[in-house]
Amino acid sequence: MASSLVLTVDLGTSGPKVSVFDHEARLIDSAFHPVETIFTQDGGVEQNPREWIDAIFKAYSTIVQRGKFETSQIETFNISSHWSGTVPIDASGNTLMNGIIWMDSRGAHWAGQLTQGWPSIDGYNIFKILKWIRITGGGPTKSGKDSIAHILFIKNRLPHIYEKTTYFLEPKDYLNYYFCGRIAASYDSITLHWVTDNRDINNIKYHDGLLRECGIDKARLPELVPANSLLGEIKADIAEKMRLPKKVKVISGAPDTHAAAVGSGAVKDFEGHIYVGTSGWLLTHVPFKKTDLFHNMATFPSSIPGRYLLMNEQETAGACLNFIRDKICFPKDNISQFAAPENFYRLADELVSQVPAGSNGVMFTPWLNGERSPVDDHKLRATFINLSLNTTRADMIRAVYEGVANNMRWLMYHVEKLTSKRFDALRFIGGGANSDEWCQIMADTLDREIWQIADPISANARGAALLALAATGKISLNEVGSKVQVKKVFYPDKKLRTLYDERFELFKQIYLKQKKLFTRLEP
């Protein structure tokens, strides 16, 4: 066993996965422990940061007990976490409320005020948003799901919390503070506060003018450090609790999207990857700063120092399949008599394989929590279209697979337009990539080769390990792609081209015809 191991934490929406990798970024062991997501009646989505910590220790204890590695061999610690969240802490480092996570839209009203006014395009004042784009690459979105919107919500609706807050931290940066004791945000994690000047990729700094626009005190925001830099060492008391050696290096960490981009192996400019987990996205590294305001995507500081990453996000992807499982097939209510089987995803694949392409005419729109890209509208909602008495559960599940793929194709069109590059192939990561059926549906719908990455659900953790190895000089960033294994390549079925092209056009028409209805139906 190599004497230099990397310990990673990947805090996903459902909970943290704790992993140990060797000096070649090969996974030795990992364990997951769930956390609760709290949905409030006013549209809030929160998690308890204390529960994050407890779950990390429980998962870590699990892998230590398995005995596949020696804790004394761990040299480096790196954290990836869900992004666009906010944890307010007081002067003693105590959390003042639950952490607000990326799905929370309660700050939409105040975030919207920052860029509204006449003359406007798509709800944004032209002059205000162009200023934001010029400096940051983007700006506060209408969805209210950015970190700055969370802070403004707290300031306006929870002023007693705001006044007690010494620092507002991203989830990743809060965990770094807990384990390392240093309050800091990296160039990549701070982006969605929309108050940093990102024009010089190697010298990101807060912009006083934008802070004044937001009415946020800079003193409540953390110190900025370069992406993928050495942050410090694990605190002595935590090292003792975890039976770690002294002076374990703590790297600055990465948002989940950034870590996944590295863990997919698509690290060269214009290499793309798609992700289907709770949410979905299509990302690629690029050598320039550029923004598509109308489709809510832009290039921002990457976790690879000196590089930009084209960012976007689709709110619910794999979450749509979980919705079918938990709310329709196996709900926890007085009627349901059965719990979801542990092999539900395999059974779902078996059902999908029995249904012809096109789901026997059934279509699904995957907007269970609104949408961010390529349209920014938190009022959109999911629908099944063309159900009949002959519709089966298998038809509906396949329609979910195809609906997520259509949404991804919609996004891909605008990504390729922004980059002026066509993807020949896309790497596929996240839980959805475990499904051969979904891989093939993606290939057929997108009309692109789909490269199924081995162990796709470990992409975030693997990316964190690769970044840690690069930060400590164990590997070069040029080696990253060669250390990520492709399990299988899926090719588009040309016989289905006409069908899937037609379904995609119908998918866009459904959006245009229904979008106004969702505003009227909003509870």
Coordinates of N, CA and C in Angstrom, one line a residue, residues 136-300:
T136 N -17.9 40.1 -13.1 CA -18.0 38.7 -12.5 C -18.1 37.6 -13.5
G137 N -18.7 37.9 -14.7 CA -19.0 36.9 -15.7 C -20.5 36.5 -15.7
G138 N -21.2 36.9 -14.6 CA -22.6 36.6 -14.5 C -23.3 37.7 -13.7
G139 N -24.2 37.2 -12.9 CA -24.9 38.2 -12.0 C -26.0 37.5 -11.2
P140 N -26.6 38.1 -10.3 CA -27.7 37.5 -9.5 C -28.8 37.1 -10.4
T141 N -29.2 35.8 -10.2 CA -30.2 35.2 -11.1 C -31.6 35.4 -10.5
K142 N -32.6 35.4 -11.4 CA -34.0 35.6 -11.0 C -34.5 34.4 -10.1
S143 N -33.9 33.3 -10.1 CA -34.3 32.1 -9.4 C -34.2 32.3 -7.9
G144 N -33.3 33.2 -7.5 CA -33.0 33.4 -6.0 C -32.3 32.3 -5.4
K145 N -31.6 31.4 -6.2 CA -30.9 30.3 -5.6 C -29.4 30.5 -5.5
D146 N -28.9 31.7 -5.7 CA -27.5 32.0 -5.5 C -27.2 32.3 -4.1
S147 N -26.0 32.2 -3.7 CA -25.5 32.5 -2.3 C -25.9 34.0 -1.9
I148 N -25.8 34.9 -2.9 CA -26.1 36.3 -2.5 C -27.6 36.4 -2.2
A149 N -28.4 35.7 -2.9 CA -29.8 35.7 -2.6 C -30.1 35.2 -1.2
H150 N -29.4 34.1 -0.8 CA -29.6 33.6 0.6 C -29.3 34.7 1.6
I151 N -28.1 35.3 1.4 CA -27.7 36.4 2.3 C -28.7 37.5 2.4
L152 N -29.3 37.9 1.3 CA -30.2 39.0 1.2 C -31.6 38.5 1.9
F153 N -31.9 37.3 1.7 CA -33.1 36.7 2.4 C -32.9 36.9 3.9
I154 N -31.7 36.4 4.4 CA -31.5 36.5 5.8 C -31.5 38.0 6.3
K155 N -30.9 38.8 5.6 CA -30.8 40.2 5.9 C -32.2 40.9 6.1
N156 N -33.1 40.5 5.1 CA -34.4 41.1 5.1 C -35.5 40.4 5.9
R157 N -35.4 39.1 6.0 CA -36.4 38.3 6.7 C -36.0 37.8 8.0
L158 N -34.7 37.7 8.2 CA -34.1 37.2 9.5 C -33.1 38.2 10.0
P159 N -33.4 39.5 10.2 CA -32.4 40.5 10.6 C -31.7 40.2 11.9
H160 N -32.4 39.5 12.8 CA -31.7 39.1 14.0 C -30.5 38.1 13.8
I161 N -30.7 37.3 12.8 CA -29.6 36.4 12.4 C -28.5 37.1 11.7
Y162 N -28.9 38.0 10.8 CA -27.9 38.8 10.0 C -27.0 39.6 11.0
E163 N -27.6 40.2 12.0 CA -26.8 41.1 12.9 C -25.8 40.3 13.7
K164 N -26.2 39.0 14.0 CA -25.3 38.2 14.8 C -24.2 37.5 13.9
T165 N -24.4 37.6 12.6 CA -23.4 36.8 11.7 C -22.1 37.5 11.6
T166 N -21.0 36.8 11.9 CA -19.7 37.3 11.7 C -19.2 36.9 10.2
Y167 N -19.6 35.7 9.8 CA -19.2 35.3 8.4 C -20.3 34.5 7.8
F168 N -20.5 34.7 6.5 CA -21.4 33.9 5.7 C -20.5 33.0 4.9
L169 N -20.6 31.6 5.0 CA -19.7 30.7 4.4 C -20.5 29.7 3.5
E170 N -19.9 29.4 2.4 CA -20.4 28.3 1.6 C -20.2 27.0 2.4
P171 N -21.0 25.9 2.1 CA -20.9 24.7 2.8 C -19.5 24.1 2.8
K172 N -18.8 24.1 1.7 CA -17.4 23.6 1.6 C -16.5 24.4 2.5
D173 N -16.7 25.7 2.5 CA -15.8 26.6 3.3 C -16.1 26.5 4.8
Y174 N -17.4 26.2 5.1 CA -17.7 26.0 6.5 C -17.1 24.7 7.0
L175 N -17.1 23.6 6.2 CA -16.4 22.4 6.6 C -14.9 22.6 6.8
N176 N -14.3 23.3 5.9 CA -12.9 23.6 6.0 C -12.6 24.3 7.3
Y177 N -13.5 25.3 7.6 CA -13.3 26.0 8.9 C -13.3 25.0 10.1
Y178 N -14.3 24.1 10.0 CA -14.5 23.2 11.1 C -13.2 22.3 11.3
F179 N -12.7 21.8 10.2 CA -11.6 20.8 10.2 C -10.2 21.5 10.3
C180 N -10.1 22.7 9.8 CA -8.8 23.4 9.7 C -8.7 24.6 10.6
G181 N -9.8 25.3 10.9 CA -9.8 26.4 11.7 C -9.6 27.7 11.0
R182 N -9.4 27.7 9.7 CA -9.2 28.9 8.9 C -10.5 29.3 8.1
I183 N -10.9 30.5 8.2 CA -12.1 31.0 7.5 C -11.6 31.6 6.2
A184 N -12.0 30.9 5.1 CA -11.5 31.4 3.8 C -12.5 30.8 2.8
A185 N -12.5 31.4 1.6 CA -13.2 30.9 0.5 C -12.2 30.9 -0.7
S186 N -12.3 29.9 -1.5 CA -11.4 29.8 -2.7 C -12.1 30.6 -3.9
Y187 N -11.2 30.9 -4.8 CA -11.7 31.7 -6.0 C -12.9 31.0 -6.7
D188 N -12.9 29.7 -6.7 CA -14.0 28.9 -7.3 C -15.3 28.9 -6.5
S189 N -15.1 28.8 -5.2 CA -16.4 28.6 -4.3 C -17.1 29.9 -4.1
I190 N -16.4 31.1 -4.2 CA -17.0 32.4 -3.9 C -17.9 32.9 -5.0
T191 N -17.8 32.3 -6.2 CA -18.3 33.0 -7.4 C -19.8 33.4 -7.3
L192 N -20.6 32.5 -6.8 CA -22.1 32.7 -6.8 C -22.6 33.7 -5.7
H193 N -21.6 34.4 -5.1 CA -21.9 35.6 -4.3 C -22.1 36.8 -5.2
W194 N -21.5 36.7 -6.4 CA -21.5 37.7 -7.4 C -21.0 39.1 -7.0
V195 N -20.0 39.0 -6.1 CA -19.3 40.2 -5.7 C -17.8 40.2 -5.8
T196 N -17.3 39.3 -6.7 CA -15.9 39.2 -6.9 C -15.5 39.6 -8.4
D197 N -14.4 40.3 -8.5 CA -13.9 40.7 -9.8 C -13.1 39.5 -10.4
N198 N -13.7 38.8 -11.4 CA -13.1 37.6 -12.0 C -12.3 37.9 -13.3
R199 N -12.1 39.1 -13.6 CA -11.4 39.4 -14.9 C -10.0 38.9 -15.0
D200 N -9.3 38.9 -13.9 CA -7.9 38.4 -13.8 C -8.0 37.0 -13.1
I201 N -8.0 36.0 -13.8 CA -8.2 34.6 -13.3 C -7.3 34.3 -12.2
N202 N -6.1 34.9 -12.1 CA -5.1 34.6 -11.1 C -5.1 35.6 -9.9
N203 N -6.1 36.5 -10.0 CA -6.1 37.5 -8.9 C -7.6 37.9 -8.6
I204 N -8.4 37.0 -8.2 CA -9.8 37.2 -7.9 C -9.8 38.1 -6.6
K205 N -10.7 39.1 -6.6 CA -10.8 39.9 -5.4 C -12.3 40.4 -5.3
Y206 N -12.6 40.8 -4.0 CA -14.0 41.4 -3.9 C -14.0 42.8 -4.6
H207 N -15.2 43.1 -5.1 CA -15.4 44.3 -5.8 C -16.3 45.2 -4.9
D208 N -15.7 46.3 -4.5 CA -16.4 47.2 -3.5 C -17.7 47.8 -4.1
G209 N -17.7 48.1 -5.4 CA -18.9 48.6 -6.0 C -20.0 47.7 -6.0
L210 N -19.8 46.4 -6.3 CA -20.8 45.4 -6.3 C -21.3 45.1 -4.9
L211 N -20.4 45.2 -3.9 CA -20.8 45.0 -2.5 C -21.8 46.1 -2.1
R212 N -21.5 47.3 -2.6 CA -22.4 48.4 -2.2 C -23.8 48.2 -2.9
E213 N -23.7 47.7 -4.1 CA -25.0 47.4 -4.8 C -25.9 46.5 -4.1
C214 N -25.2 45.5 -3.5 CA -25.9 44.4 -2.7 C -26.3 44.8 -1.3
G215 N -25.6 45.8 -0.8 CA -25.8 46.2 0.6 C -25.2 45.2 1.6
I216 N -24.1 44.5 1.2 CA -23.5 43.5 2.0 C -22.2 44.1 2.6
D217 N -22.0 43.9 3.8 CA -20.7 44.3 4.5 C -19.6 43.3 4.1
K218 N -18.5 43.8 3.5 CA -17.4 42.9 3.1 C -16.8 42.2 4.3
A219 N -16.9 42.8 5.5 CA -16.3 42.2 6.7 C -17.0 40.9 7.1
R220 N -18.2 40.7 6.5 CA -19.0 39.4 6.8 C -18.6 38.3 5.8
L221 N -17.8 38.6 4.9 CA -17.4 37.6 3.9 C -16.0 37.1 4.2
P222 N -15.6 35.9 3.8 CA -14.3 35.3 4.2 C -13.2 35.8 3.3
E223 N -12.0 35.6 3.8 CA -10.8 35.8 3.1 C -10.8 35.0 1.8
L224 N -10.2 35.5 0.7 CA -10.1 34.7 -0.5 C -8.8 34.1 -0.7
V225 N -8.7 32.9 -1.2 CA -7.5 32.2 -1.4 C -7.6 31.5 -2.8
P226 N -6.4 31.3 -3.5 CA -6.4 30.7 -4.8 C -7.1 29.3 -4.9
A227 N -7.6 29.0 -6.0 CA -8.2 27.7 -6.2 C -7.1 26.6 -6.0
N228 N -7.5 25.5 -5.4 CA -6.7 24.3 -5.2 C -5.3 24.7 -4.6
S229 N -5.4 25.5 -3.5 CA -4.2 25.9 -2.8 C -4.2 25.2 -1.4
L230 N -3.0 25.2 -0.8 CA -2.9 24.7 0.6 C -3.5 25.7 1.6
L231 N -4.5 25.2 2.3 CA -5.2 26.0 3.3 C -4.6 26.0 4.7
G232 N -4.1 24.8 5.1 CA -3.6 24.7 6.4 C -3.4 23.2 6.8
E233 N -3.6 22.9 8.0 CA -3.5 21.6 8.5 C -4.7 21.2 9.4
I234 N -5.1 20.0 9.4 CA -6.2 19.6 10.3 C -5.9 19.9 11.7
K235 N -6.9 20.4 12.4 CA -6.7 20.8 13.8 C -6.3 19.6 14.7
A236 N -5.5 19.9 15.7 CA -4.9 18.8 16.4 C -5.9 17.9 17.1
D237 N -7.0 18.6 17.7 CA -8.0 17.8 18.4 C -8.8 16.9 17.4
I238 N -9.0 17.3 16.2 CA -9.7 16.5 15.2 C -8.8 15.4 14.7
A239 N -7.5 15.7 14.5 CA -6.6 14.7 14.1 C -6.5 13.6 15.1
E240 N -6.5 14.0 16.4 CA -6.5 12.9 17.4 C -7.7 12.1 17.4
K241 N -8.9 12.8 17.2 CA -10.2 12.0 17.2 C -10.2 11.1 16.0
M242 N -9.6 11.5 14.9 CA -9.7 10.6 13.7 C -8.5 9.7 13.6
R243 N -7.6 9.7 14.6 CA -6.4 8.9 14.6 C -5.5 9.2 13.4
L244 N -5.4 10.5 13.0 CA -4.6 10.9 11.9 C -3.3 11.4 12.4
P245 N -2.3 11.3 11.5 CA -0.9 11.8 11.9 C -1.0 13.4 12.0
K246 N 0.0 13.9 12.7 CA 0.1 15.4 12.8 C 0.4 16.0 11.4
K247 N -0.1 17.2 11.2 CA 0.3 18.0 10.0 C -0.3 17.4 8.7
V248 N -1.5 16.8 8.8 CA -2.2 16.4 7.6 C -2.6 17.7 6.8
K249 N -2.2 17.8 5.6 CA -2.5 19.0 4.8 C -3.9 19.1 4.4
V250 N -4.5 20.3 4.6 CA -5.9 20.6 4.1 C -5.8 21.5 2.9
I251 N -6.4 21.0 1.8 CA -6.5 21.7 0.5 C -7.7 22.6 0.5
S252 N -7.7 23.6 -0.2 CA -8.9 24.6 -0.2 C -10.2 24.0 -0.6
G253 N -10.2 22.9 -1.3 CA -11.4 22.2 -1.7 C -12.0 22.7 -2.9
A254 N -13.2 22.2 -3.3 CA -13.9 22.6 -4.5 C -15.4 22.4 -4.4
P255 N -16.1 23.2 -5.1 CA -17.6 22.9 -5.2 C -17.8 21.6 -6.0
D256 N -18.9 21.0 -5.8 CA -19.1 19.7 -6.4 C -19.0 19.7 -7.9
T257 N -19.5 20.7 -8.5 CA -19.5 20.8 -10.0 C -18.0 20.8 -10.5
H258 N -17.2 21.6 -9.8 CA -15.8 21.8 -10.2 C -15.0 20.5 -10.0
A259 N -15.3 19.8 -8.8 CA -14.6 18.6 -8.5 C -15.0 17.5 -9.5
A260 N -16.3 17.5 -9.9 CA -16.8 16.5 -10.8 C -16.2 16.6 -12.2
A261 N -16.0 17.9 -12.6 CA -15.4 18.2 -13.9 C -14.0 17.6 -14.0
V262 N -13.2 17.6 -12.9 CA -11.9 17.0 -12.8 C -12.0 15.5 -12.7
G263 N -13.0 15.0 -11.9 CA -13.1 13.6 -11.7 C -13.7 12.9 -12.9
S264 N -14.3 13.6 -13.9 CA -14.8 13.0 -15.1 C -13.6 12.7 -16.1
G265 N -12.5 13.4 -15.8 CA -11.4 13.2 -16.7 C -11.4 14.2 -17.9
A266 N -12.5 15.0 -18.0 CA -12.6 16.0 -19.1 C -12.0 17.3 -18.6
V267 N -10.6 17.4 -18.6 CA -9.9 18.5 -18.1 C -9.3 19.4 -19.2
K268 N -9.2 18.9 -20.4 CA -8.7 19.7 -21.5 C -9.8 20.7 -22.0
D269 N -9.3 21.8 -22.5 CA -10.3 22.8 -23.1 C -11.2 22.1 -24.1
F270 N -12.5 22.3 -23.9 CA -13.6 21.9 -24.8 C -13.8 20.4 -24.8
E271 N -13.3 19.7 -23.8 CA -13.8 18.4 -23.5 C -14.9 18.5 -22.5
G272 N -16.1 17.8 -22.8 CA -17.3 18.0 -22.0 C -17.7 16.8 -21.2
H273 N -18.4 17.0 -20.2 CA -19.0 15.9 -19.5 C -20.4 16.3 -19.1
I274 N -21.3 15.2 -19.0 CA -22.7 15.4 -18.5 C -22.8 14.7 -17.1
Y275 N -23.6 15.2 -16.3 CA -23.8 14.7 -15.0 C -25.3 14.5 -14.7
V276 N -25.7 13.4 -14.3 CA -27.1 13.1 -13.8 C -27.0 12.6 -12.4
G277 N -27.3 13.4 -11.4 CA -27.4 13.0 -10.0 C -28.7 13.6 -9.6
T278 N -28.8 14.2 -8.4 CA -30.0 14.9 -8.0 C -30.3 15.9 -9.1
S279 N -29.3 16.7 -9.4 CA -29.4 17.7 -10.5 C -28.8 17.2 -11.7
G280 N -28.6 18.1 -12.7 CA -27.9 17.7 -13.9 C -27.1 18.9 -14.5
W281 N -26.1 18.6 -15.3 CA -25.4 19.7 -16.0 C -24.5 19.2 -17.1
L282 N -24.0 20.1 -17.9 CA -23.1 19.8 -19.0 C -22.0 20.9 -18.9
L283 N -20.8 20.5 -18.5 CA -19.7 21.4 -18.3 C -18.5 21.1 -19.2
T284 N -17.7 22.2 -19.4 CA -16.5 22.1 -20.1 C -15.5 23.2 -19.7
H285 N -14.2 22.8 -19.7 CA -13.2 23.9 -19.4 C -13.0 24.6 -20.7
V286 N -12.8 25.9 -20.6 CA -12.5 26.8 -21.8 C -11.4 27.8 -21.4
P287 N -10.8 28.4 -22.4 CA -9.7 29.3 -22.2 C -10.1 30.8 -22.1
F288 N -11.4 31.0 -22.0 CA -11.8 32.4 -22.0 C -13.0 32.7 -21.0
K289 N -13.2 34.0 -20.8 CA -14.3 34.4 -20.0 C -15.5 34.9 -20.9
K290 N -16.6 34.2 -20.8 CA -17.7 34.5 -21.7 C -19.0 34.2 -21.0
T291 N -20.1 34.9 -21.3 CA -21.4 34.8 -20.7 C -22.5 34.7 -21.7
D292 N -23.5 33.8 -21.4 CA -24.8 33.7 -22.1 C -25.8 34.0 -21.1
L293 N -26.2 35.3 -20.9 CA -27.1 35.7 -19.9 C -28.5 35.1 -20.1
F294 N -28.9 35.0 -21.4 CA -30.3 34.6 -21.7 C -30.5 33.1 -21.4
H295 N -29.4 32.3 -21.3 CA -29.6 30.9 -21.0 C -28.9 30.5 -19.7
N296 N -28.5 31.5 -18.9 CA -28.0 31.3 -17.6 C -26.8 30.4 -17.5
M297 N -25.8 30.8 -18.3 CA -24.5 30.0 -18.2 C -23.4 31.0 -18.5
A298 N -22.3 30.7 -17.9 CA -21.1 31.6 -18.1 C -19.8 30.8 -17.7
T299 N -18.7 31.3 -18.0 CA -17.4 30.8 -17.6 C -17.0 31.4 -16.3
F300 N -16.6 30.6 -15.3 CA -16.2 31.1 -14.0 C -14.9 30.4 -13.6

